[in-house]
Amino acid sequence: YRSRRLELAGGESTALTSNSYVIGKAHAAPPAALGKGKVKSSSPLRVFESPQGVIVAAPVKIGGHTEQLAVDSGSPGSGLLPAVAHELKLKGDGAKVAYAGVGCKAEAPTFSSGKWVLGGTALRHASLVSRRIAGTLNRGLQGVLGSDVLAAHGAVIIDYASAHLWLTTG
């Protein structure tokens, strides 16, 4: 994030013709070619690949519950589904933010994340947007882990094949 570079460990593979589901293991090392800097946080992921697209979900513990959040580096902010924010009794901060997605624009209330944890590492408190997530691939996910959280680290390494995420110093 800090250098505004995208590095790939390999080339793109052929288009999928069937579904693939990979659940990451708790202990893994980042690819040597990309593993620069000190690992600050490490987490297994769930990677679902289909001909319609790819979804990467990270288990984030918030409000004492583990929620599966889509890892979305293209989303400027992190958020939770309105029902999840309500169920977790997250404290609203009284603000509303504008957001846009494919074919929609709206405003949504924000909530304080309070204490939340990814892979055993506490994340910075954040203002979470309470909003729906579009797309049938996102069914079953409780929210989005966006670039507001990811950019707080020097580098983000997402290993789709091993279903693992590392946040590093750079």
C-alpha atoms as a printed R data frame, in Angstrom:
    type eleno elety resid chain resno       x       y       z
1   ATOM     1    CA   TYR     A     1   0.000   0.000   0.000
2   ATOM     2    CA   ARG     A     2   2.645   2.535   0.963
3   ATOM     3    CA   SER     A     3   4.601   2.102  -2.276
4   ATOM     4    CA   ARG     A     4   1.391   1.907  -4.340
5   ATOM     5    CA   ARG     A     5   2.668  -1.211  -6.120
6   ATOM     6    CA   LEU     A     6   1.054  -4.483  -7.008
7   ATOM     7    CA   GLU     A     7   3.371  -7.455  -7.252
8   ATOM     8    CA   LEU     A     8   2.251 -10.853  -8.487
9   ATOM     9    CA   ALA     A     9   3.987 -14.119  -7.657
10  ATOM    10    CA   GLY     A    10   2.837 -15.667 -10.923
11  ATOM    11    CA   GLY     A    11   0.727 -15.235 -14.014
12  ATOM    12    CA   GLU     A    12  -3.013 -15.546 -14.339
13  ATOM    13    CA   SER     A    13  -4.341 -19.053 -14.826
14  ATOM    14    CA   THR     A    14  -6.955 -20.187 -17.324
15  ATOM    15    CA   ALA     A    15 -10.617 -19.410 -16.672
16  ATOM    16    CA   LEU     A    16 -12.384 -21.780 -14.307
17  ATOM    17    CA   THR     A    17 -15.059 -24.123 -15.557
18  ATOM    18    CA   SER     A    18 -16.087 -25.412 -12.099
19  ATOM    19    CA   ASN     A    19 -16.093 -24.291  -8.471
20  ATOM    20    CA   SER     A    20 -13.121 -24.555  -6.114
21  ATOM    21    CA   TYR     A    21 -13.107 -23.950  -2.355
22  ATOM    22    CA   VAL     A    22  -9.878 -23.643  -0.343
23  ATOM    23    CA   ILE     A    23  -9.668 -23.256   3.446
24  ATOM    24    CA   GLY     A    24  -6.307 -21.973   4.665
25  ATOM    25    CA   LYS     A    25  -4.240 -23.523   7.415
26  ATOM    26    CA   ALA     A    26  -3.474 -21.592  10.587
27  ATOM    27    CA   HIS     A    27   0.309 -21.676  10.130
28  ATOM    28    CA   ALA     A    28   1.847 -20.694   6.817
29  ATOM    29    CA   ALA     A    29   4.718 -18.559   5.551
30  ATOM    30    CA   PRO     A    30   4.345 -15.850   2.909
31  ATOM    31    CA   PRO     A    31   5.798 -16.552  -0.548
32  ATOM    32    CA   ALA     A    32   9.546 -15.797  -0.418
33  ATOM    33    CA   ALA     A    33   9.376 -13.470  -3.433
34  ATOM    34    CA   LEU     A    34   6.720 -11.315  -1.733
35  ATOM    35    CA   GLY     A    35   7.480 -11.787   1.965
36  ATOM    36    CA   LYS     A    36   9.377  -8.553   2.599
37  ATOM    37    CA   GLY     A    37   9.206  -6.861   5.972
38  ATOM    38    CA   LYS     A    38   8.055  -8.192   9.319
39  ATOM    39    CA   VAL     A    39   4.740 -10.048   9.511
40  ATOM    40    CA   LYS     A    40   2.379  -8.123  11.804
41  ATOM    41    CA   SER     A    41  -0.654 -10.339  11.337
42  ATOM    42    CA   SER     A    42  -1.348 -13.674   9.702
43  ATOM    43    CA   SER     A    43  -4.722 -15.276   9.089
44  ATOM    44    CA   PRO     A    44  -6.114 -18.254   7.218
45  ATOM    45    CA   LEU     A    45  -8.719 -17.357   4.619
46  ATOM    46    CA   ARG     A    46 -11.539 -19.041   2.782
47  ATOM    47    CA   VAL     A    47 -11.204 -18.726  -0.984
48  ATOM    48    CA   PHE     A    48 -14.145 -19.557  -3.217
49  ATOM    49    CA   GLU     A    49 -13.426 -19.561  -6.952
50  ATOM    50    CA   SER     A    50 -16.072 -20.056  -9.603
51  ATOM    51    CA   PRO     A    51 -16.607 -19.145 -13.246
52  ATOM    52    CA   GLN     A    52 -18.528 -16.093 -11.921
53  ATOM    53    CA   GLY     A    53 -15.627 -14.765  -9.834
54  ATOM    54    CA   VAL     A    54 -13.514 -15.156  -6.711
55  ATOM    55    CA   ILE     A    55 -14.394 -14.331  -3.109
56  ATOM    56    CA   VAL     A    56 -11.801 -14.189  -0.334
57  ATOM    57    CA   ALA     A    57 -13.150 -14.207   3.235
58  ATOM    58    CA   ALA     A    58 -11.240 -13.523   6.449
59  ATOM    59    CA   PRO     A    59 -12.432 -14.529   9.919
60  ATOM    60    CA   VAL     A    60 -12.616 -11.335  11.979
61  ATOM    61    CA   LYS     A    61 -13.572 -11.472  15.642
62  ATOM    62    CA   ILE     A    62 -15.742  -8.519  16.595
63  ATOM    63    CA   GLY     A    63 -18.028  -8.113  19.568
64  ATOM    64    CA   GLY     A    64 -17.050 -11.583  20.764
65  ATOM    65    CA   HIS     A    65 -18.238 -13.240  17.536
66  ATOM    66    CA   THR     A    66 -16.275 -14.408  14.514
67  ATOM    67    CA   GLU     A    67 -17.660 -12.959  11.305
68  ATOM    68    CA   GLN     A    68 -16.566 -13.822   7.762
69  ATOM    69    CA   LEU     A    69 -15.637 -10.562   5.994
70  ATOM    70    CA   ALA     A    70 -14.837 -10.301   2.299
71  ATOM    71    CA   VAL     A    71 -11.284  -9.036   1.780
72  ATOM    72    CA   ASP     A    72 -11.844  -6.156  -0.646
73  ATOM    73    CA   SER     A    73  -8.823  -3.942  -1.316
74  ATOM    74    CA   GLY     A    74 -10.946  -1.942  -3.770
75  ATOM    75    CA   SER     A    75 -13.435  -0.895  -1.107
76  ATOM    76    CA   PRO     A    76 -12.406   2.364   0.580
77  ATOM    77    CA   GLY     A    77 -14.052   1.374   3.845
78  ATOM    78    CA   SER     A    78 -14.872  -1.646   5.931
79  ATOM    79    CA   GLY     A    79 -18.409  -2.476   6.891
80  ATOM    80    CA   LEU     A    80 -20.918  -4.937   8.233
81  ATOM    81    CA   LEU     A    81 -24.365  -6.000   7.142
82  ATOM    82    CA   PRO     A    82 -27.019  -3.945   8.998
83  ATOM    83    CA   ALA     A    83 -28.410  -7.080  10.705
84  ATOM    84    CA   VAL     A    84 -24.923  -8.040  11.951
85  ATOM    85    CA   ALA     A    85 -24.189  -4.533  13.302
86  ATOM    86    CA   HIS     A    86 -27.559  -4.629  15.092
87  ATOM    87    CA   GLU     A    87 -27.031  -8.165  16.448
88  ATOM    88    CA   LEU     A    88 -23.564  -7.274  17.785
89  ATOM    89    CA   LYS     A    89 -25.040  -4.137  19.403
90  ATOM    90    CA   LEU     A    90 -22.290  -1.965  17.958
91  ATOM    91    CA   LYS     A    91 -22.405   1.654  19.062
92  ATOM    92    CA   GLY     A    92 -23.477   4.047  16.316
93  ATOM    93    CA   ASP     A    93 -21.360   7.154  15.979
94  ATOM    94    CA   GLY     A    94 -24.179   9.279  14.560
95  ATOM    95    CA   ALA     A    95 -22.551   9.775  11.169
96  ATOM    96    CA   LYS     A    96 -23.741   8.721   7.737
97  ATOM    97    CA   VAL     A    97 -21.433   8.187   4.807
98  ATOM    98    CA   ALA     A    98 -22.078   8.085   1.107
99  ATOM    99    CA   TYR     A    99 -21.022   4.945  -0.710
100 ATOM   100    CA   ALA     A   100 -21.288   3.672  -4.245
101 ATOM   101    CA   GLY     A   101 -21.149   0.272  -5.820
102 ATOM   102    CA   VAL     A   102 -21.996  -1.314  -9.113
103 ATOM   103    CA   GLY     A   103 -25.213   0.394 -10.139
104 ATOM   104    CA   CYS     A   104 -26.014   2.045  -6.810
105 ATOM   105    CA   LYS     A   105 -25.358   5.070  -4.637
106 ATOM   106    CA   ALA     A   106 -26.608   5.428  -1.079
107 ATOM   107    CA   GLU     A   107 -25.952   6.735   2.404
108 ATOM   108    CA   ALA     A   108 -25.499   4.468   5.397
109 ATOM   109    CA   PRO     A   109 -24.956   4.883   9.137
110 ATOM   110    CA   THR     A   110 -21.580   4.125  10.674
111 ATOM   111    CA   PHE     A   111 -20.698   2.224  13.822
112 ATOM   112    CA   SER     A   112 -17.576   1.987  15.952
113 ATOM   113    CA   SER     A   113 -15.795  -1.332  15.489
114 ATOM   114    CA   GLY     A   114 -14.759  -1.435  19.112
115 ATOM   115    CA   LYS     A   115 -12.229  -4.188  19.719
116 ATOM   116    CA   TRP     A   116 -11.792  -6.395  16.670
117 ATOM   117    CA   VAL     A   117  -9.187  -8.988  15.814
118 ATOM   118    CA   LEU     A   118  -7.801 -10.597  12.667
119 ATOM   119    CA   GLY     A   119  -5.638 -13.702  13.065
120 ATOM   120    CA   GLY     A   120  -5.001 -13.024  16.739
121 ATOM   121    CA   THR     A   121  -3.855  -9.445  16.099
122 ATOM   122    CA   ALA     A   122  -5.944  -6.476  17.224
123 ATOM   123    CA   LEU     A   123  -6.931  -4.123  14.420
124 ATOM   124    CA   ARG     A   124  -7.149  -0.346  14.821
125 ATOM   125    CA   HIS     A   125 -10.560   0.894  15.844
126 ATOM   126    CA   ALA     A   126 -12.500   1.841  12.747
127 ATOM   127    CA   SER     A   127 -15.742   3.433  11.698
128 ATOM   128    CA   LEU     A   128 -17.692   0.635  10.003
129 ATOM   129    CA   VAL     A   129 -20.378   1.334   7.441
130 ATOM   130    CA   SER     A   130 -23.604  -0.567   7.987
131 ATOM   131    CA   ARG     A   131 -24.607  -1.635   4.478
132 ATOM   132    CA   ARG     A   132 -25.673  -4.506   2.298
133 ATOM   133    CA   ILE     A   133 -23.163  -6.300   0.079
134 ATOM   134    CA   ALA     A   134 -24.173  -6.736  -3.549
135 ATOM   135    CA   GLY     A   135 -23.707  -9.875  -5.624
136 ATOM   136    CA   THR     A   136 -24.705 -13.499  -5.297
137 ATOM   137    CA   LEU     A   137 -21.087 -14.555  -4.691
138 ATOM   138    CA   ASN     A   138 -21.126 -12.557  -1.450
139 ATOM   139    CA   ARG     A   139 -23.980 -14.561   0.078
140 ATOM   140    CA   GLY     A   140 -22.996 -15.867   3.496
141 ATOM   141    CA   LEU     A   141 -20.527 -13.069   4.215
142 ATOM   142    CA   GLN     A   142 -21.206 -10.662   7.062
143 ATOM   143    CA   GLY     A   143 -19.278  -7.654   5.778
144 ATOM   144    CA   VAL     A   144 -16.203  -6.260   4.077
145 ATOM   145    CA   LEU     A   145 -12.617  -5.744   5.237
146 ATOM   146    CA   GLY     A   146 -11.626  -2.757   3.098
147 ATOM   147    CA   SER     A   147  -8.592  -0.682   2.245
148 ATOM   148    CA   ASP     A   148  -9.070   1.545   5.315
149 ATOM   149    CA   VAL     A   149  -7.836  -1.407   7.401
150 ATOM   150    CA   LEU     A   150  -5.485  -2.970   4.862
151 ATOM   151    CA   ALA     A   151  -3.704   0.323   4.075
152 ATOM   152    CA   ALA     A   152  -2.693   0.723   7.727
153 ATOM   153    CA   HIS     A   153   0.036  -1.843   7.001
154 ATOM   154    CA   GLY     A   154   3.089  -1.597   4.774
155 ATOM   155    CA   ALA     A   155   2.099  -4.548   2.618
156 ATOM   156    CA   VAL     A   156  -0.780  -6.945   2.253
157 ATOM   157    CA   ILE     A   157  -0.077 -10.400   0.860
158 ATOM   158    CA   ILE     A   158  -3.023 -12.511  -0.251
159 ATOM   159    CA   ASP     A   159  -2.146 -16.061  -1.254
160 ATOM   160    CA   TYR     A   160  -5.176 -17.403  -3.105
161 ATOM   161    CA   ALA     A   161  -3.734 -20.894  -3.660
162 ATOM   162    CA   SER     A   162  -2.896 -21.401   0.036
163 ATOM   163    CA   ALA     A   163  -5.829 -19.302   1.287
164 ATOM   164    CA   HIS     A   164  -3.778 -17.107   3.604
165 ATOM   165    CA   LEU     A   165  -3.399 -13.389   4.366
166 ATOM   166    CA   TRP     A   166  -0.385 -11.593   5.818
167 ATOM   167    CA   LEU     A   167  -0.187  -7.953   6.873
168 ATOM   168    CA   THR     A   168   3.444  -6.835   7.023
169 ATOM   169    CA   THR     A   169   5.580  -3.790   7.728
170 ATOM   170    CA   GLY     A   170   6.570  -3.440   4.091
